[in-house]
Tab-separated table of C-alpha atoms and ligand atoms in Angstrom:
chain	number	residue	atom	x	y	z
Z	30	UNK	CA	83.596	20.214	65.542
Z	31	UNK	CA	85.613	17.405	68.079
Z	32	UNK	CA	87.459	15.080	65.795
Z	33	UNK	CA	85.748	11.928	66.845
Z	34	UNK	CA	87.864	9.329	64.263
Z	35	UNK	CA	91.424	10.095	65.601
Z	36	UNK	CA	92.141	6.325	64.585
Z	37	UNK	CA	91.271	6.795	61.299
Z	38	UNK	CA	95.031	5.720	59.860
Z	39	UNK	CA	95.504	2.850	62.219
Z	40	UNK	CA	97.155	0.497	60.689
Z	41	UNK	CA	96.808	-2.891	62.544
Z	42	UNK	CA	93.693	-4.812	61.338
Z	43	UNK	CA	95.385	-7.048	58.695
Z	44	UNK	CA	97.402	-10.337	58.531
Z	45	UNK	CA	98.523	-11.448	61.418
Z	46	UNK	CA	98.950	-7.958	63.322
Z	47	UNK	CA	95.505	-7.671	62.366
Z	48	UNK	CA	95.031	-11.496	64.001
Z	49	UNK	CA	96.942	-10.460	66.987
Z	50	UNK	CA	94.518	-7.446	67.173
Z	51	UNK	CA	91.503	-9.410	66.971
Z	52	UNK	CA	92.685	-11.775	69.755
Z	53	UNK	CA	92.854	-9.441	72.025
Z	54	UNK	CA	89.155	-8.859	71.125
Z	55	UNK	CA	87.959	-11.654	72.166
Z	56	UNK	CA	88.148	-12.187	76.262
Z	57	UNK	CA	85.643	-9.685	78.374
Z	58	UNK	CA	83.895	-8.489	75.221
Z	59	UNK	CA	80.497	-10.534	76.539
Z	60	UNK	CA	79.247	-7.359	79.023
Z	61	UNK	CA	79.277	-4.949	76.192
Z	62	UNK	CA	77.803	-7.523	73.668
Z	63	UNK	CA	75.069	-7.242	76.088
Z	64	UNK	CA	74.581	-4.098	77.030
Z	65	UNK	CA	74.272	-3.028	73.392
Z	66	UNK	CA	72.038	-5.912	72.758
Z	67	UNK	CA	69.626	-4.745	75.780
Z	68	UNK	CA	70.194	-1.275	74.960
Z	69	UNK	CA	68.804	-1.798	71.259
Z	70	UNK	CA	65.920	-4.266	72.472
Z	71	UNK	CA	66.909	-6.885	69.994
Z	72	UNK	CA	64.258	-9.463	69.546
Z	73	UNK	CA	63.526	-11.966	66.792
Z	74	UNK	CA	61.980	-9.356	64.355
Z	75	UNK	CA	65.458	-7.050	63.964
Z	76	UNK	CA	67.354	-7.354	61.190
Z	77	UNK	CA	71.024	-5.994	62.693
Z	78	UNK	CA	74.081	-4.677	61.017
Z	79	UNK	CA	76.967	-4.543	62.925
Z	80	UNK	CA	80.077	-2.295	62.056
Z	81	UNK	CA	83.432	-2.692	62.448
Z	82	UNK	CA	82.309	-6.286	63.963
Z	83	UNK	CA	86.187	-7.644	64.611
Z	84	UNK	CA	85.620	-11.323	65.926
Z	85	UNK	CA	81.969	-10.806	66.201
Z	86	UNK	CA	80.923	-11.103	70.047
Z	87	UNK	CA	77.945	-8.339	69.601
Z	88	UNK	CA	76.884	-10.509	66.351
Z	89	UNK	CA	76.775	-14.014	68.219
Z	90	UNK	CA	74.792	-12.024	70.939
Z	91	UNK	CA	72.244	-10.648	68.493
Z	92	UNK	CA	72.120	-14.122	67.038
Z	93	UNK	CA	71.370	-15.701	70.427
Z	94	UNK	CA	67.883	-13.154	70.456
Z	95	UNK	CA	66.813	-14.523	67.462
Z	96	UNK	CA	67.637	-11.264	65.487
Z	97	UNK	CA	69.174	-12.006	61.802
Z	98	UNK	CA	72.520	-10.409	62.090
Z	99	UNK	CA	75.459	-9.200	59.473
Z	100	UNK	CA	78.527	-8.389	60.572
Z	101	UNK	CA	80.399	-5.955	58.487
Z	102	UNK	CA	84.493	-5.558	58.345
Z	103	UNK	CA	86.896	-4.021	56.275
Z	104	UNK	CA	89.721	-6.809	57.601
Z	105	UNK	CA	89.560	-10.376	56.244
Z	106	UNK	CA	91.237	-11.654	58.959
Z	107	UNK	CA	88.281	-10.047	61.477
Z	108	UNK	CA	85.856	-12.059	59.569
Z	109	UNK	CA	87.565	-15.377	59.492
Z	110	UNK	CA	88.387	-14.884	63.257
Z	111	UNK	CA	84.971	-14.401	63.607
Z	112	UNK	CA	83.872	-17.870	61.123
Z	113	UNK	CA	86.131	-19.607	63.412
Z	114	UNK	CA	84.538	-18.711	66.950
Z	115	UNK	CA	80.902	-18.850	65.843
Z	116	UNK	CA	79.848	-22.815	66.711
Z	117	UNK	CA	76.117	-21.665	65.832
Z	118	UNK	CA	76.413	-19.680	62.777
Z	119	UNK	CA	72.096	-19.462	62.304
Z	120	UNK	CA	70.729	-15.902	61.037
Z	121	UNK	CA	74.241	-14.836	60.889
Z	122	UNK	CA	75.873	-13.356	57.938
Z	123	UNK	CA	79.309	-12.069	57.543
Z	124	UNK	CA	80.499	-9.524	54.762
Z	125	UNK	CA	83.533	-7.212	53.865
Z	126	UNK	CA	83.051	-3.988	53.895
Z	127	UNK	CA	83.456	-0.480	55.504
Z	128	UNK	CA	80.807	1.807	57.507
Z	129	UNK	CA	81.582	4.122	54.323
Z	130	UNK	CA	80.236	1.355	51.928
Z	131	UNK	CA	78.277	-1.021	53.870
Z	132	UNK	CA	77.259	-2.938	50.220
Z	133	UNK	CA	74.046	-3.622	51.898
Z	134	UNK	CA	70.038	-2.722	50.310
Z	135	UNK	CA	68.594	0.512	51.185
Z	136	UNK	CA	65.849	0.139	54.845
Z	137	UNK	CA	67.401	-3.075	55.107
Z	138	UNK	CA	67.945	-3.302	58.642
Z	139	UNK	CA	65.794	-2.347	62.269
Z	140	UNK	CA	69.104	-1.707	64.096
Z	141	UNK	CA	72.899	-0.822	63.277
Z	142	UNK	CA	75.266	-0.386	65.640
Z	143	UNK	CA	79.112	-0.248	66.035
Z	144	UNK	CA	81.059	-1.385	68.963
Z	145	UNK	CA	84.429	0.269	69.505
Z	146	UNK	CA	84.825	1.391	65.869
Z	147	UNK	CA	83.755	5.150	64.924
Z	148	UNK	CA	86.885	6.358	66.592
Z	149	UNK	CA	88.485	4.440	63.414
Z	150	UNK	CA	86.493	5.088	60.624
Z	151	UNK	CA	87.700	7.217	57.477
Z	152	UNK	CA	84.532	9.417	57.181
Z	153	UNK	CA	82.186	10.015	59.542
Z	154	UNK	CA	79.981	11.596	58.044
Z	155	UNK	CA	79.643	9.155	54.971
Z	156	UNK	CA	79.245	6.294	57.722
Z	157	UNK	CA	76.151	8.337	59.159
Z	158	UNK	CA	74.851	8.996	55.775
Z	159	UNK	CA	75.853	5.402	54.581
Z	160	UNK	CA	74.186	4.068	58.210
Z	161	UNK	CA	70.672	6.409	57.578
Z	162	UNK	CA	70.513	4.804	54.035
Z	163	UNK	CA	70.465	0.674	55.269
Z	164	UNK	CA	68.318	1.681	57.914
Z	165	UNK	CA	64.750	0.956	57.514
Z	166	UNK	CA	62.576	4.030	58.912
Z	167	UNK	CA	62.227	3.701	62.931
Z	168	UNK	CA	65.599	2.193	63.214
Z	169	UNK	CA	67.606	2.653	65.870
Z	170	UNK	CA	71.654	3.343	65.718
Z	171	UNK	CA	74.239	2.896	68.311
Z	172	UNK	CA	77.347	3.806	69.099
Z	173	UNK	CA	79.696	2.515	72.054
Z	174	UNK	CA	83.045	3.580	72.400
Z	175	UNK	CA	85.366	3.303	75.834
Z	176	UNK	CA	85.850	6.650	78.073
Z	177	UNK	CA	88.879	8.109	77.436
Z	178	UNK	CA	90.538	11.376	79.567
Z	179	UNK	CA	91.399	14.175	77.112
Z	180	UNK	CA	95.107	13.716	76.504
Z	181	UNK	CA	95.321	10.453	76.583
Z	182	UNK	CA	97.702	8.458	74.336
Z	183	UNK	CA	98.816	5.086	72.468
Z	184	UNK	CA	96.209	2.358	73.277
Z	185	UNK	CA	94.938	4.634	76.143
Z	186	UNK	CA	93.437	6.869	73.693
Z	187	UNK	CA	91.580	4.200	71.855
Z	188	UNK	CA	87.883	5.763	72.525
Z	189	UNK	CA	85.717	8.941	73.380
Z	190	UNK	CA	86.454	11.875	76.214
Z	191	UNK	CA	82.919	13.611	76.662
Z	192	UNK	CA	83.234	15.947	73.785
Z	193	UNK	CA	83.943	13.552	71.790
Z	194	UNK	CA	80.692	11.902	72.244
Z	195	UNK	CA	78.907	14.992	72.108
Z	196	UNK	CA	80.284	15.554	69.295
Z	197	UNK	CA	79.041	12.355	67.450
Z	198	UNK	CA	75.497	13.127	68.799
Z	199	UNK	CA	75.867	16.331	67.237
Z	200	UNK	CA	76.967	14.596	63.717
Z	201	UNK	CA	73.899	12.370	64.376
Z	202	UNK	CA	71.801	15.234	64.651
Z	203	UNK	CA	73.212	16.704	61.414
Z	204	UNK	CA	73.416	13.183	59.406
Z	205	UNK	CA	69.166	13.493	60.405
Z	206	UNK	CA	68.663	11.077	63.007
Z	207	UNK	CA	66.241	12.099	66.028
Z	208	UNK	CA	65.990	11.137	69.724
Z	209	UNK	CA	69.868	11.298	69.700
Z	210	UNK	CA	71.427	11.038	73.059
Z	211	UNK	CA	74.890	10.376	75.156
Z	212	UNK	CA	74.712	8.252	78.068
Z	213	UNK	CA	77.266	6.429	80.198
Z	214	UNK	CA	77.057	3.041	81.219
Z	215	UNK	CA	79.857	0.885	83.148
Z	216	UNK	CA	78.954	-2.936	81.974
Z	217	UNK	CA	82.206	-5.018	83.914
Z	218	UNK	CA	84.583	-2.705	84.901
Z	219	UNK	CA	84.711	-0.858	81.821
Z	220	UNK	CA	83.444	3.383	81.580
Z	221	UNK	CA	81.423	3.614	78.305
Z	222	UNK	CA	80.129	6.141	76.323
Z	223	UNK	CA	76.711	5.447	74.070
Z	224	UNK	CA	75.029	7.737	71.688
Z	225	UNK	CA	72.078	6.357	70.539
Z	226	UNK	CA	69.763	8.110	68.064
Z	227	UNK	CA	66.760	7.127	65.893
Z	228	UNK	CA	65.858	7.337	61.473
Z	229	UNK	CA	63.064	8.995	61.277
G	22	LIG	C1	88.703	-2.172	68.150
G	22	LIG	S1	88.011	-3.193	66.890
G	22	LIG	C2	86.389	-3.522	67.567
G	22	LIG	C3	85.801	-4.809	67.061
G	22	LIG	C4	84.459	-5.207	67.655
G	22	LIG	N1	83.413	-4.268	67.332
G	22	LIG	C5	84.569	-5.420	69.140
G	22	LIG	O1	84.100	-4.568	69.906
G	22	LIG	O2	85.150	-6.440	69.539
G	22	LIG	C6	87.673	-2.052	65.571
G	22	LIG	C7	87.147	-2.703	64.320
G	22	LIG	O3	86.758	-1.678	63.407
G	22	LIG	C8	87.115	-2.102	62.105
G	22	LIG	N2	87.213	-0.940	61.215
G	22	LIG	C9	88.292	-0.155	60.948
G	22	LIG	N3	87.968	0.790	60.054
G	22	LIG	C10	86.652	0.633	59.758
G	22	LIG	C11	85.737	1.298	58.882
G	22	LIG	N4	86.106	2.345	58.141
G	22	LIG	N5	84.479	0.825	58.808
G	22	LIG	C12	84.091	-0.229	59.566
G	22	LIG	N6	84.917	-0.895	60.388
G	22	LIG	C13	86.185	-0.473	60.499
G	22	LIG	C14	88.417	-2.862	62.292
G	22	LIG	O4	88.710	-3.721	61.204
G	22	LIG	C15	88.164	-3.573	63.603
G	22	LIG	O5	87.634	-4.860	63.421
């Protein structure tokens, strides 16, 4: 199976190379907010988990629906970026942990989703696992990560070629969610990949 965490080891989400990192987070992040917002349906009813939030654009945007929303990071300095943007902080929660170990109750949440952070998770397959156990039955799970060409290296590389995505859909499939599928969708000027899949 297509490694799909190649950025497992990176190194730069803490103290102030992780602050520098979550700065650059924050400009042009409002199109994908959105489009994973839409794609999910978020209304006032969802209960959402983000993972791997960084400075929390997808949580504020969640927030604005009416959803109540936790954003989830294994980096201090993430969350406290994220404190310090959020002027409206209603129905939003923010907690350390790791898509391993979310530290959250069992069918907790309607929808879970993670923006730009499977490629750097430790364990896939414990995220899935760990993501199918806070998820309430019927809840749907998302995945967005940037198109990258097969080769590609550095920051370039930061994201999914095609078989990488497939390959996640396939884990989905394994870790026992249904309806899983791959799409592409270009919010901005950005080339995205989502796999979105369903707890049955
Ligand atoms: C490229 S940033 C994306 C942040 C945010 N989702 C966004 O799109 O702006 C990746 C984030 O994943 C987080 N992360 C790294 N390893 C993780 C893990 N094992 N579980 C959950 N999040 C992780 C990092 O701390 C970082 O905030």
């Amino acid at each position: 199976m297509t490694t799909v965490n190649h950025h497992a080891d990176h190194p730069g989400f803490s103290g102030l190379t992780g602050l520098l990192a979550g700065l650059t987070m924050i400009p042009g992040r409002g199109p994908v907010a959105r489009l994973v917002a839409d794609l999910a349906g978020v209304s006032g009813t969802d209960r959402v988990i983000d993972v791997g939030c960084g400075p929390g654009t997808a949580v504020r945007e969640a927030a604005r629906r009416g959803a109540r929303v936790i954003g989830v990071d294994p980096a201090p300095v993430m969350l406290q970026l994220a404190k310090a943007l959020t002027r409206q902080p209603a129905g939003i929660t923010w907690a350390e942990g790791t898509a391993e170990d979310l530290r959250q109750p069992d069918a907790s949440a309607t929808v879970l989703w993670g923006v730009a952070t499977v490629h750097h998770w430790k364990n896939v397959n414990a995220g899935l696992a760990e993501a199918r156990r806070v998820l309430a039955p019927g809840g749907r799970i998302l995945a967005i990560e940037r198109r990258v060409l097969p080769g590609a290296s550095g920051l370039a590389s930061h994201g999914w070629t095609d078989q990488q995505a497939q390959s996640f859909a396939d884990q989905c499939s394994g870790a026992g969610f249904d309806d899983v599928h791959v799409e592409q969708h270009s919010p901005g000027r950005q080339m995205l990949y989502v796999v979105r899949a369903v707890r049955p």
